[in-house]
Short mmCIF file of C-alpha atoms and ligand atoms in Angstrom, two decimals:
data_model
loop_
_atom_site.label_atom_id
_atom_site.label_comp_id
_atom_site.label_asym_id
_atom_site.label_seq_id
_atom_site.Cartn_x
_atom_site.Cartn_y
_atom_site.Cartn_z
CA UNK A 1 -53.38 47.15 32.58
CA UNK A 2 -54.75 46.11 36.09
CA UNK A 3 -52.23 43.17 36.32
CA UNK A 4 -49.96 45.31 35.41
CA UNK A 5 -50.11 47.89 37.67
CA UNK A 6 -50.01 44.86 40.77
CA UNK A 7 -47.33 43.49 39.82
CA UNK A 8 -45.70 46.74 40.06
CA UNK A 9 -47.24 47.55 43.18
CA UNK A 10 -46.64 44.21 44.66
CA UNK A 11 -42.99 43.07 46.01
CA UNK A 12 -41.75 40.83 42.82
CA UNK A 13 -40.31 37.58 43.71
CA UNK A 14 -38.41 37.90 46.71
CA UNK A 15 -34.89 38.50 46.08
CA UNK A 16 -32.53 35.92 48.10
CA UNK A 17 -28.85 36.88 48.51
CA UNK A 18 -26.33 34.01 47.73
CA UNK A 19 -23.02 34.71 47.03
CA UNK A 20 -20.81 31.76 45.28
CA UNK A 21 -15.99 31.44 45.30
CA UNK A 22 -15.60 32.94 41.72
CA UNK A 23 -12.81 30.66 41.72
CA UNK A 24 -15.53 27.80 41.78
CA UNK A 25 -17.18 29.47 39.30
CA UNK A 26 -13.91 29.83 36.98
CA UNK A 27 -13.60 33.63 37.19
CA UNK A 28 -11.11 35.93 38.44
CA UNK A 29 -10.69 38.78 38.80
CA UNK A 30 -7.41 38.93 35.43
CA UNK A 31 -10.23 38.12 33.59
CA UNK A 32 -12.04 41.74 34.34
CA UNK A 33 -10.58 44.93 33.30
CA UNK A 34 -7.72 46.56 35.63
CA UNK A 35 -9.68 49.79 35.77
CA UNK A 36 -12.63 48.23 36.63
CA UNK A 37 -10.99 46.47 39.20
CA UNK A 38 -9.25 49.55 40.43
CA UNK A 39 -12.27 51.37 40.89
CA UNK A 40 -14.31 49.11 42.77
CA UNK A 41 -10.81 48.57 45.00
CA UNK A 42 -11.31 52.28 45.18
CA UNK A 43 -14.64 52.58 46.65
CA UNK A 44 -14.38 49.78 48.83
CA UNK A 45 -11.00 51.19 50.21
CA UNK A 46 -13.66 54.67 50.68
CA UNK A 47 -15.93 52.20 52.82
CA UNK A 48 -18.86 52.15 50.15
CA UNK A 49 -19.78 48.71 48.44
CA UNK A 50 -19.53 48.14 44.72
CA UNK A 51 -19.26 45.38 42.17
CA UNK A 52 -19.02 44.50 38.84
CA UNK A 53 -21.98 43.93 37.32
CA UNK A 54 -24.16 42.79 34.66
CA UNK A 55 -22.81 42.00 31.34
CA UNK A 56 -19.32 41.65 31.87
CA UNK A 57 -20.17 39.55 34.97
CA UNK A 58 -22.41 37.55 32.58
CA UNK A 59 -19.96 36.85 29.65
CA UNK A 60 -16.43 35.88 31.68
CA UNK A 61 -19.22 33.27 33.38
CA UNK A 62 -20.42 32.11 29.82
CA UNK A 63 -16.66 32.28 28.30
CA UNK A 64 -17.22 35.38 26.44
CA UNK A 65 -14.36 38.06 26.63
CA UNK A 66 -15.82 41.33 28.24
CA UNK A 67 -15.70 44.51 26.29
CA UNK A 68 -17.48 46.94 28.49
CA UNK A 69 -17.11 47.12 32.01
CA UNK A 70 -20.66 48.29 34.28
CA UNK A 71 -19.88 49.20 38.28
CA UNK A 72 -22.33 48.93 40.52
CA UNK A 73 -22.27 50.94 44.19
CA UNK A 74 -24.22 52.34 47.14
CA UNK A 75 -22.54 55.68 46.83
CA UNK A 76 -23.97 58.58 45.25
CA UNK A 77 -22.62 59.52 41.62
CA UNK A 78 -20.93 62.79 43.77
CA UNK A 79 -19.31 60.60 46.11
CA UNK A 80 -18.14 58.08 43.36
CA UNK A 81 -17.30 61.52 41.51
CA UNK A 82 -15.22 62.58 44.32
CA UNK A 83 -13.00 59.42 44.97
CA UNK A 84 -11.61 59.60 41.25
CA UNK A 85 -9.85 62.37 39.17
CA UNK A 86 -11.27 61.92 36.07
CA UNK A 87 -14.66 61.26 36.94
CA UNK A 88 -17.53 63.24 35.10
CA UNK A 89 -21.57 63.11 35.92
CA UNK A 90 -23.97 61.98 33.12
CA UNK A 91 -27.86 62.35 32.84
CA UNK A 92 -30.20 64.55 33.67
CA UNK A 93 -32.43 62.14 35.29
CA UNK A 94 -30.98 59.60 35.67
CA UNK A 95 -27.13 60.46 37.11
CA UNK A 96 -24.37 58.02 36.56
CA UNK A 97 -20.71 58.42 37.06
CA UNK A 98 -18.10 57.75 34.10
CA UNK A 99 -14.30 57.05 35.68
CA UNK A 100 -12.34 57.38 32.30
CA UNK A 101 -8.90 55.83 31.69
CA UNK A 102 -6.82 56.74 28.19
CA UNK A 103 -9.56 54.91 26.19
CA UNK A 104 -11.36 52.83 28.44
CA UNK A 105 -14.63 54.05 30.50
CA UNK A 106 -15.90 52.32 33.70
CA UNK A 107 -19.73 53.75 33.73
CA UNK A 108 -20.70 53.80 37.69
CA UNK A 109 -24.17 53.89 38.91
CA UNK A 110 -25.03 53.82 42.20
CA UNK A 111 -27.34 50.89 43.32
CA UNK A 112 -31.54 52.00 42.22
CA UNK A 113 -34.58 50.77 42.94
CA UNK A 114 -37.95 49.92 40.79
CA UNK A 115 -40.38 50.48 43.58
CA UNK A 116 -44.13 50.65 42.90
CA UNK A 117 -45.48 54.61 42.88
CA UNK A 118 -41.93 56.20 43.03
CA UNK A 119 -41.07 55.51 39.30
CA UNK A 120 -42.83 57.75 36.83
CA UNK A 121 -44.74 55.89 33.77
CA UNK A 122 -46.24 56.64 30.55
CA UNK A 123 -50.04 55.54 29.77
CA UNK A 124 -48.71 51.87 28.00
CA UNK A 125 -46.43 51.57 30.84
CA UNK A 126 -42.89 52.11 29.54
CA UNK A 127 -41.12 53.83 32.30
CA UNK A 128 -40.38 57.19 31.84
CA UNK A 129 -37.45 58.04 34.61
CA UNK A 130 -36.50 55.49 37.81
CA UNK A 131 -34.10 57.55 39.32
CA UNK A 132 -35.04 55.85 42.55
CA UNK A 133 -31.86 54.71 44.36
CA UNK A 134 -32.76 51.27 46.30
CA UNK A 135 -30.74 48.22 48.14
CA UNK A 136 -28.65 45.51 46.33
CA UNK A 137 -31.26 43.42 46.22
CA UNK A 138 -33.94 45.94 44.38
CA UNK A 139 -30.95 46.87 42.30
CA UNK A 140 -30.56 42.98 40.88
CA UNK A 141 -34.40 43.23 40.46
CA UNK A 142 -34.45 45.43 38.30
CA UNK A 143 -32.07 44.59 36.21
CA UNK A 144 -33.35 42.53 32.86
CA UNK A 145 -32.66 39.22 33.06
CA UNK A 146 -31.35 36.84 35.37
CA UNK A 147 -27.59 36.73 33.78
CA UNK A 148 -27.70 40.20 33.84
CA UNK A 149 -28.45 40.89 37.37
CA UNK A 150 -24.74 39.05 38.90
CA UNK A 151 -21.67 40.92 40.69
CA UNK A 152 -19.03 40.28 40.98
CA UNK A 153 -16.40 41.09 44.28
CA UNK A 154 -13.48 41.55 42.59
CA UNK A 155 -11.66 41.83 46.36
CA UNK A 156 -13.22 38.83 47.15
CA UNK A 157 -13.39 36.59 44.60
CA UNK A 158 -17.12 36.47 45.57
CA UNK A 159 -19.96 36.03 42.77
CA UNK A 160 -23.69 37.39 44.65
CA UNK A 161 -26.67 35.62 42.73
CA UNK A 162 -29.89 37.41 43.76
CA UNK A 163 -32.04 36.35 41.20
CA UNK A 164 -31.18 32.53 40.57
CA UNK A 165 -28.91 33.59 37.36
CA UNK A 166 -26.15 31.67 37.96
CA UNK A 167 -29.02 28.87 37.16
CA UNK A 168 -29.83 30.00 33.87
CA UNK A 169 -25.43 30.80 33.24
CA UNK A 170 -25.40 27.12 33.29
CA UNK A 171 -28.26 26.72 31.41
CA UNK A 172 -27.40 29.25 28.99
CA UNK A 173 -30.67 31.13 29.19
CA UNK A 174 -32.10 34.44 29.21
CA UNK A 175 -34.71 35.31 31.74
CA UNK A 176 -36.02 38.65 32.60
CA UNK A 177 -37.13 39.29 35.19
CA UNK A 178 -40.31 39.56 36.85
CA UNK A 179 -43.66 39.04 34.66
CA UNK A 180 -42.53 39.24 31.07
CA UNK A 181 -45.56 41.95 30.02
CA UNK A 182 -44.89 44.31 32.62
CA UNK A 183 -41.32 44.09 31.89
CA UNK A 184 -41.87 45.01 28.02
CA UNK A 185 -44.31 47.50 28.71
CA UNK A 186 -41.84 49.16 31.35
CA UNK A 187 -38.94 49.66 28.26
CA UNK A 188 -40.00 47.58 25.44
CA UNK A 189 -36.17 47.69 24.35
CA UNK A 190 -35.75 44.84 26.61
CA UNK A 191 -37.08 42.90 23.51
CA UNK A 192 -34.14 43.52 20.92
CA UNK A 193 -32.12 43.10 24.18
CA UNK A 194 -33.43 39.39 24.72
CA UNK A 195 -32.62 38.31 20.41
CA UNK A 196 -29.50 40.14 20.80
CA UNK A 197 -28.01 38.83 23.74
CA UNK A 198 -29.83 35.63 23.09
CA UNK A 199 -27.90 35.46 19.45
CA UNK A 200 -24.51 36.74 20.91
CA UNK A 201 -24.52 34.77 23.92
CA UNK A 202 -25.51 31.88 22.16
CA UNK A 203 -28.63 31.08 25.11
CA UNK A 204 -32.15 30.29 24.54
CA UNK A 205 -34.87 32.26 25.60
CA UNK A 206 -36.62 31.01 27.87
CA UNK A 207 -40.45 30.53 26.91
CA UNK A 208 -42.12 32.67 29.24
CA UNK A 209 -39.71 35.36 27.85
CA UNK A 210 -40.23 34.65 24.27
CA UNK A 211 -43.55 34.11 23.78
CA UNK A 212 -44.88 37.20 24.83
CA UNK A 213 -42.31 38.91 22.47
CA UNK A 214 -44.39 38.94 19.33
CA UNK A 215 -47.53 40.18 20.54
CA UNK A 216 -45.84 43.06 22.55
CA UNK A 217 -43.56 44.08 19.27
CA UNK A 218 -45.77 47.27 18.85
CA UNK A 219 -44.62 48.05 21.94
CA UNK A 220 -40.95 48.92 19.89
CA UNK A 221 -43.13 51.88 18.58
CA UNK A 222 -42.88 54.15 21.72
CA UNK A 223 -39.54 53.92 22.49
CA UNK A 224 -37.91 57.29 21.42
CA UNK A 225 -36.43 57.59 18.18
CA UNK A 226 -32.23 58.38 19.60
CA UNK A 227 -32.60 55.24 22.15
CA UNK A 228 -33.93 52.48 19.35
CA UNK A 229 -30.82 54.33 17.26
CA UNK A 230 -28.08 53.63 19.94
CA UNK A 231 -29.74 49.98 20.11
CA UNK A 232 -29.93 49.93 16.48
CA UNK A 233 -26.50 50.80 16.63
CA UNK A 234 -25.24 48.32 19.05
CA UNK A 235 -27.33 44.68 17.09
CA UNK A 236 -25.65 45.78 13.90
CA UNK A 237 -22.46 46.57 15.38
CA UNK A 238 -22.69 43.47 17.78
CA UNK A 239 -20.72 40.96 14.96
CA UNK A 240 -23.51 39.00 14.55
CA UNK A 241 -25.98 41.65 13.09
CA UNK A 242 -27.54 39.50 10.09
CA UNK A 243 -27.88 36.71 12.98
CA UNK A 244 -29.96 38.98 14.74
CA UNK A 245 -31.57 40.99 12.21
CA UNK A 246 -33.51 36.91 11.08
CA UNK A 247 -34.14 36.24 14.50
CA UNK A 248 -36.01 39.80 14.88
CA UNK A 249 -37.87 38.55 12.20
CA UNK A 250 -38.75 35.49 13.46
CA UNK A 251 -39.60 36.88 16.25
CA UNK A 252 -41.80 39.12 14.44
CA UNK A 253 -39.49 42.21 16.18
CA UNK A 254 -37.84 43.17 12.86
CA UNK A 255 -41.27 45.06 11.15
CA UNK A 256 -41.66 48.74 12.78
CA UNK A 257 -38.29 48.50 14.03
CA UNK A 258 -36.83 49.30 10.85
CA UNK A 259 -39.16 49.66 8.34
CA UNK A 260 -36.93 49.58 5.26
CA UNK A 261 -36.00 46.13 6.33
CA UNK A 262 -39.54 45.12 5.47
CA UNK A 263 -39.24 46.94 2.59
CA UNK A 264 -36.17 45.54 1.18
CA UNK A 265 -36.75 41.89 2.22
CA UNK A 266 -39.78 42.57 -0.17
CA UNK A 267 -37.56 43.97 -3.65
CA UNK A 268 -35.74 41.78 -5.35
CA UNK A 269 -32.55 41.14 -5.11
CA UNK A 270 -32.69 43.54 -1.62
CA UNK A 271 -32.08 40.80 0.53
CA UNK A 272 -29.18 39.75 -1.05
CA UNK A 273 -27.79 43.21 -0.73
CA UNK A 274 -28.17 43.32 3.05
CA UNK A 275 -27.12 40.27 4.02
CA UNK A 276 -24.09 40.71 2.25
CA UNK A 277 -23.40 44.05 3.60
CA UNK A 278 -23.76 42.78 6.84
CA UNK A 279 -21.79 39.83 6.77
CA UNK A 280 -18.92 42.02 5.87
CA UNK A 281 -19.95 44.17 9.12
CA UNK A 282 -19.97 41.16 10.94
CA UNK A 283 -16.54 39.69 9.51
CA UNK A 284 -14.93 42.77 10.55
CA UNK A 285 -16.03 43.34 13.57
CA UNK A 286 -14.90 40.34 14.81
CA UNK A 287 -11.65 40.07 13.38
CA UNK A 288 -11.83 43.39 15.61
CA UNK A 289 -11.33 46.15 12.33
CA UNK A 290 -13.14 49.56 12.52
CA UNK A 291 -16.58 49.52 11.27
CA UNK A 292 -17.76 52.40 10.15
CA UNK A 293 -22.12 52.80 10.94
CA UNK A 294 -22.24 55.82 8.25
CA UNK A 295 -21.59 53.04 5.82
CA UNK A 296 -23.79 50.86 7.54
CA UNK A 297 -26.68 52.68 7.16
CA UNK A 298 -25.54 53.40 3.97
CA UNK A 299 -26.21 50.31 2.80
CA UNK A 300 -29.35 49.29 4.98
CA UNK A 301 -31.61 52.70 3.15
CA UNK A 302 -30.21 52.47 -0.10
CA UNK A 303 -32.49 50.05 -1.77
CA UNK A 304 -35.46 52.50 -0.62
CA UNK A 305 -32.89 55.21 -1.38
CA UNK A 306 -32.98 53.76 -5.37
CA UNK A 307 -36.60 53.01 -5.46
CA UNK A 308 -37.07 56.72 -4.16
CA UNK A 309 -34.40 57.89 -7.07
CA UNK A 310 -36.17 55.39 -9.65
CA UNK A 311 -39.25 57.21 -9.42
CA UNK A 312 -38.61 61.05 -9.18
CA UNK A 313 -36.20 60.68 -12.18
CA UNK A 314 -39.20 58.94 -13.81
CA UNK A 315 -41.70 61.52 -13.21
CA UNK A 316 -38.81 63.87 -15.06
CA UNK A 317 -36.08 65.13 -12.48
CA UNK A 318 -32.52 65.25 -13.15
CA UNK A 319 -30.39 61.96 -12.38
CA UNK A 320 -28.64 63.46 -9.48
CA UNK A 321 -30.97 65.75 -8.13
CA UNK A 322 -32.75 62.75 -8.20
CA UNK A 323 -30.34 61.11 -6.72
CA UNK A 324 -30.25 64.14 -3.71
CA UNK A 325 -34.64 64.05 -3.51
CA UNK A 326 -34.19 60.44 -2.74
CA UNK A 327 -31.99 60.82 -0.14
CA UNK A 328 -33.25 63.51 1.43
CA UNK A 329 -36.83 61.50 1.80
CA UNK A 330 -35.63 58.49 2.84
CA UNK A 331 -32.99 60.38 5.95
CA UNK A 332 -36.28 61.61 6.85
CA UNK A 333 -38.77 59.34 7.01
CA UNK A 334 -36.16 56.53 9.08
CA UNK A 335 -36.01 59.97 11.49
CA UNK A 336 -39.40 59.06 12.91
CA UNK A 337 -38.45 55.55 14.19
CA UNK A 338 -34.64 55.95 14.52
CA UNK A 339 -32.25 58.78 14.97
CA UNK A 340 -29.77 58.53 12.34
CA UNK A 341 -27.12 61.16 13.92
CA UNK A 342 -26.39 63.90 11.81
CA UNK A 343 -22.12 63.21 11.96
CA UNK A 344 -23.12 60.16 10.68
CA UNK A 345 -26.01 60.92 7.78
CA UNK A 346 -23.68 63.56 6.50
CA UNK A 347 -20.95 60.74 5.61
CA UNK A 348 -24.22 58.61 4.64
CA UNK A 349 -25.44 60.82 1.83
CA UNK A 350 -21.56 61.77 1.12
CA UNK A 351 -21.34 57.79 0.09
CA UNK A 352 -24.28 57.76 -1.91
CA UNK A 353 -23.43 60.53 -3.73
CA UNK A 354 -20.64 59.41 -5.33
CA UNK A 355 -22.36 56.12 -6.53
CA UNK A 356 -23.41 57.83 -10.07
CA UNK A 357 -19.33 59.44 -10.23
CA UNK A 358 -17.97 56.00 -10.46
CA UNK A 359 -20.05 55.68 -13.93
CA UNK A 360 -17.70 59.13 -14.81
CA UNK A 361 -14.76 57.80 -15.87
CA UNK A 362 -13.41 59.34 -19.11
CA UNK A 363 -12.72 62.71 -17.64
CA UNK A 364 -10.33 64.35 -15.04
CA UNK A 365 -13.15 64.18 -12.37
CA UNK A 366 -11.96 60.51 -11.79
CA UNK A 367 -8.28 61.85 -10.24
CA UNK A 368 -10.31 64.04 -8.13
CA UNK A 369 -12.39 61.82 -6.87
CA UNK A 370 -9.67 59.48 -5.53
CA UNK A 371 -8.58 62.46 -3.56
CA UNK A 372 -11.54 62.55 -1.37
CA UNK A 373 -11.99 61.71 1.66
CA UNK A 374 -15.22 59.51 1.55
CA UNK A 375 -13.91 57.95 -1.71
CA UNK A 376 -12.81 54.60 0.20
CA UNK A 377 -15.95 54.43 1.84
CA UNK A 378 -17.90 54.69 -1.41
CA UNK A 379 -15.48 52.26 -2.99
CA UNK A 380 -16.41 49.85 -0.76
CA UNK A 381 -19.83 50.67 -1.37
CA UNK A 382 -19.74 50.25 -5.10
CA UNK A 383 -17.85 46.19 -4.47
CA UNK A 384 -21.08 45.70 -2.08
CA UNK A 385 -23.47 46.88 -5.32
CA UNK A 386 -21.77 44.97 -7.74
CA UNK A 387 -21.45 41.54 -5.10
CA UNK A 388 -25.15 42.20 -5.41
CA UNK A 389 -25.17 42.34 -8.81
CA UNK A 390 -26.30 45.97 -9.46
CA UNK A 391 -23.47 47.13 -10.41
CA UNK A 392 -21.10 45.02 -13.46
CA UNK A 393 -18.05 43.88 -12.49
CA UNK A 394 -16.70 45.35 -15.77
CA UNK A 395 -16.64 48.60 -13.60
CA UNK A 396 -15.92 48.20 -10.79
CA UNK A 397 -12.78 46.04 -11.97
CA UNK A 398 -11.87 49.52 -14.26
CA UNK A 399 -12.29 50.87 -10.67
CA UNK A 400 -10.16 48.61 -8.98
CA UNK A 401 -6.83 49.22 -11.35
CA UNK A 402 -7.24 52.51 -11.75
CA UNK A 403 -6.84 53.42 -7.74
CA UNK A 404 -3.77 50.66 -7.68
CA UNK A 405 -1.96 52.49 -10.69
CA UNK A 406 0.10 55.26 -10.21
CA UNK A 407 -0.85 58.72 -11.08
CA UNK A 408 0.75 58.66 -15.41
CA UNK A 409 -1.08 55.49 -15.23
CA UNK A 410 -4.34 56.84 -14.34
CA UNK A 411 -4.32 59.20 -16.37
CA UNK A 412 -3.85 57.36 -19.20
CA UNK A 413 -6.70 54.71 -18.41
CA UNK A 414 -8.55 57.83 -18.59
CA UNK A 415 -7.15 58.08 -22.07
CA UNK A 416 -7.93 55.08 -22.93
CA UNK A 417 -11.86 55.76 -22.18
CA UNK A 418 -11.77 58.70 -24.19
CA UNK A 419 -9.88 57.13 -27.02
CA UNK A 420 -12.96 54.52 -26.33
CA UNK A 421 -15.67 56.61 -26.79
CA UNK A 422 -14.44 58.44 -29.90
CA UNK A 423 -14.30 55.61 -32.04
CA UNK A 424 -18.20 54.54 -30.57
CA UNK A 425 -19.70 58.36 -31.09
CA UNK A 426 -22.44 56.71 -32.16
CA UNK A 427 -23.01 54.88 -28.25
CA UNK A 428 -24.38 56.89 -25.85
CA UNK A 429 -21.96 58.42 -23.45
CA UNK A 430 -21.42 57.20 -20.45
CA UNK A 431 -22.04 59.19 -18.06
CA UNK A 432 -23.84 62.12 -18.50
CA UNK A 433 -25.43 63.39 -14.80
CA UNK A 434 -27.02 66.08 -16.20
CA UNK A 435 -29.41 63.79 -18.79
CA UNK A 436 -32.94 63.37 -19.08
CA UNK A 437 -33.52 59.43 -19.07
CA UNK A 438 -35.21 58.12 -21.36
CA UNK A 439 -38.67 57.30 -19.45
CA UNK A 440 -39.69 53.80 -20.26
CA UNK A 441 -38.74 50.57 -19.02
CA UNK A 442 -34.92 50.14 -18.44
CA UNK A 443 -35.04 50.91 -14.50
CA UNK A 444 -32.21 52.49 -13.25
CA UNK A 445 -28.89 51.27 -15.41
CA UNK A 446 -27.14 49.30 -13.21
CA UNK A 447 -24.31 51.91 -11.94
CA UNK A 448 -26.13 53.21 -14.20
CA UNK A 449 -24.76 52.76 -17.51
CA UNK A 450 -24.04 55.78 -18.83
CA UNK A 451 -22.30 58.79 -19.82
CA UNK A 452 -18.97 60.16 -18.54
CA UNK A 453 -19.67 64.06 -18.77
CA UNK A 454 -18.62 66.75 -16.50
CA UNK A 455 -19.08 64.97 -13.27
CA UNK A 456 -18.75 68.99 -11.83
CA UNK A 457 -22.65 68.76 -12.46
CA UNK A 458 -22.75 65.87 -9.14
CA UNK A 459 -22.57 68.49 -6.24
CA UNK A 460 -21.82 68.45 -2.32
CA UNK A 461 -19.33 66.11 -2.51
CA UNK A 462 -16.69 68.48 -1.00
CA UNK A 463 -14.80 69.58 -4.03
P1 ATP B 11 -23.62 44.14 25.85
O1 ATP B 11 -22.96 43.11 26.07
O2 ATP B 11 -24.57 44.59 25.01
O3 ATP B 11 -22.73 45.01 27.51
P2 ATP B 11 -25.25 44.36 28.86
O4 ATP B 11 -25.96 43.55 29.15
O5 ATP B 11 -23.58 44.26 29.00
O6 ATP B 11 -24.58 44.05 27.06
P3 ATP B 11 -25.62 47.02 28.84
O7 ATP B 11 -26.14 47.99 28.07
O8 ATP B 11 -24.11 47.64 28.60
O9 ATP B 11 -25.86 45.69 28.63
O10 ATP B 11 -26.31 46.63 29.67
C1 ATP B 11 -25.22 46.90 31.67
C2 ATP B 11 -26.35 46.16 31.97
O11 ATP B 11 -27.54 47.20 33.03
C3 ATP B 11 -26.91 44.84 32.21
O12 ATP B 11 -26.85 43.61 32.10
C4 ATP B 11 -28.08 44.92 32.70
O13 ATP B 11 -27.67 44.47 34.07
C5 ATP B 11 -28.69 46.19 32.79
N1 ATP B 11 -29.64 46.93 32.12
C6 ATP B 11 -29.07 46.99 30.48
N2 ATP B 11 -30.17 47.63 30.30
C7 ATP B 11 -31.58 47.51 29.92
C8 ATP B 11 -32.41 47.22 30.11
N3 ATP B 11 -33.09 47.86 29.70
N4 ATP B 11 -33.42 47.31 31.63
C9 ATP B 11 -33.24 46.49 32.97
N5 ATP B 11 -31.65 46.32 32.67
C10 ATP B 11 -30.72 46.56 32.26
MG1 MG B 12 -22.61 46.23 28.88
#
């Protein structure tokens, strides 16, 4: 603690301003968003300093196409807002300005400082408020990694380096600015960022930055759940989710972060399920296809739901109500670590609730189900469960055939199922969602295996 205090009060390694030509470094204003360049230009013409900063500069230098652009300036948020037609001040404690151009938002922040004594922190050293404006050098020193503390002036085509970031770009190394322990205490999310960025950028993590992670992983528990959700979402939608989760586990960061992950990995088939889900998402992200966070969370939490579902059913609850109870319990428990926003949680629930309804193939309900807005997501989820060996291929193939068919053929497919069922009337009926399972043994039938009852017993799907 004392060490942390001294590190906070004493100035960090002296920031020395070094300028390099962008051209010599192989970057150019054309690598940047036109809007970000425009924002810098407009602010500079109004007499302020303004630079593209952080991830975009780093990515461009490392040969990665930057996606989002941040601008840092010595103008206050009010001064920034004044310069643009569509600019909004966001944040109460720490104010930022969002300047919007159609789909693109450029985030403009005023140089901030981390000066000892002027920031508020909690008992663990976590910074809870750092709304102190500062110089550009101070702004560089409060950033997380050296390669994230580079500024690019697109007008002058100059890269400004205070913390030795360019050397680390060359070495493809992520290195925390300042003493790792203090920086992780200030903001434990930096541990996740280190791992996420190392995977995304194909960089190594400097030893002094990597080593303390395991020892400080518990600090993640102090991070507010909503913030953690944002970070986890970024991680899962990075296009490298599978590799990143594997790295997080190596650094001892997965436990406690996503408690469900530990459980999943322990369950037979669980790891395979998650890997398939994440591979699928990674592929889509890299192909620039839309991915649904709700679908992803449905996948991540599914095995916990299945486990709980089985337990509740074994205790005597009916099939579908048991699923509903299990869903609520799992979502509630998850809320303690990572808050799943309501808008996602609703879709996640719908995807889960449709799963037992896929068992019901011999009634008109199948026709109605296909019309539901979440059908596609629920069907994709069924494909995932099938690939993981949880659902019989035959059932999924039937649905694939069903949705690819014209309406009259669809009706005929249902009739066929009805006729087949009549012929085998001694066999257990498919899908009665309401029937109580016989206890003992069989665990969940895959896709749970039975009985096409009238699915009106499956509530909550917005019919
Ligand atoms: P990404 O590729 O995920 O966008 P990024 O580094 O750009 O990575 P942002 O969240 O966009 O991440 O942050 C922009 C910049 O803000 C970072 O490059 C870094 O300079 C600074 N920053 C972000 N998070 C932190 C943090 N936790 N502590 C200190 N500085 C941070
Ligand atoms: Mg960024």
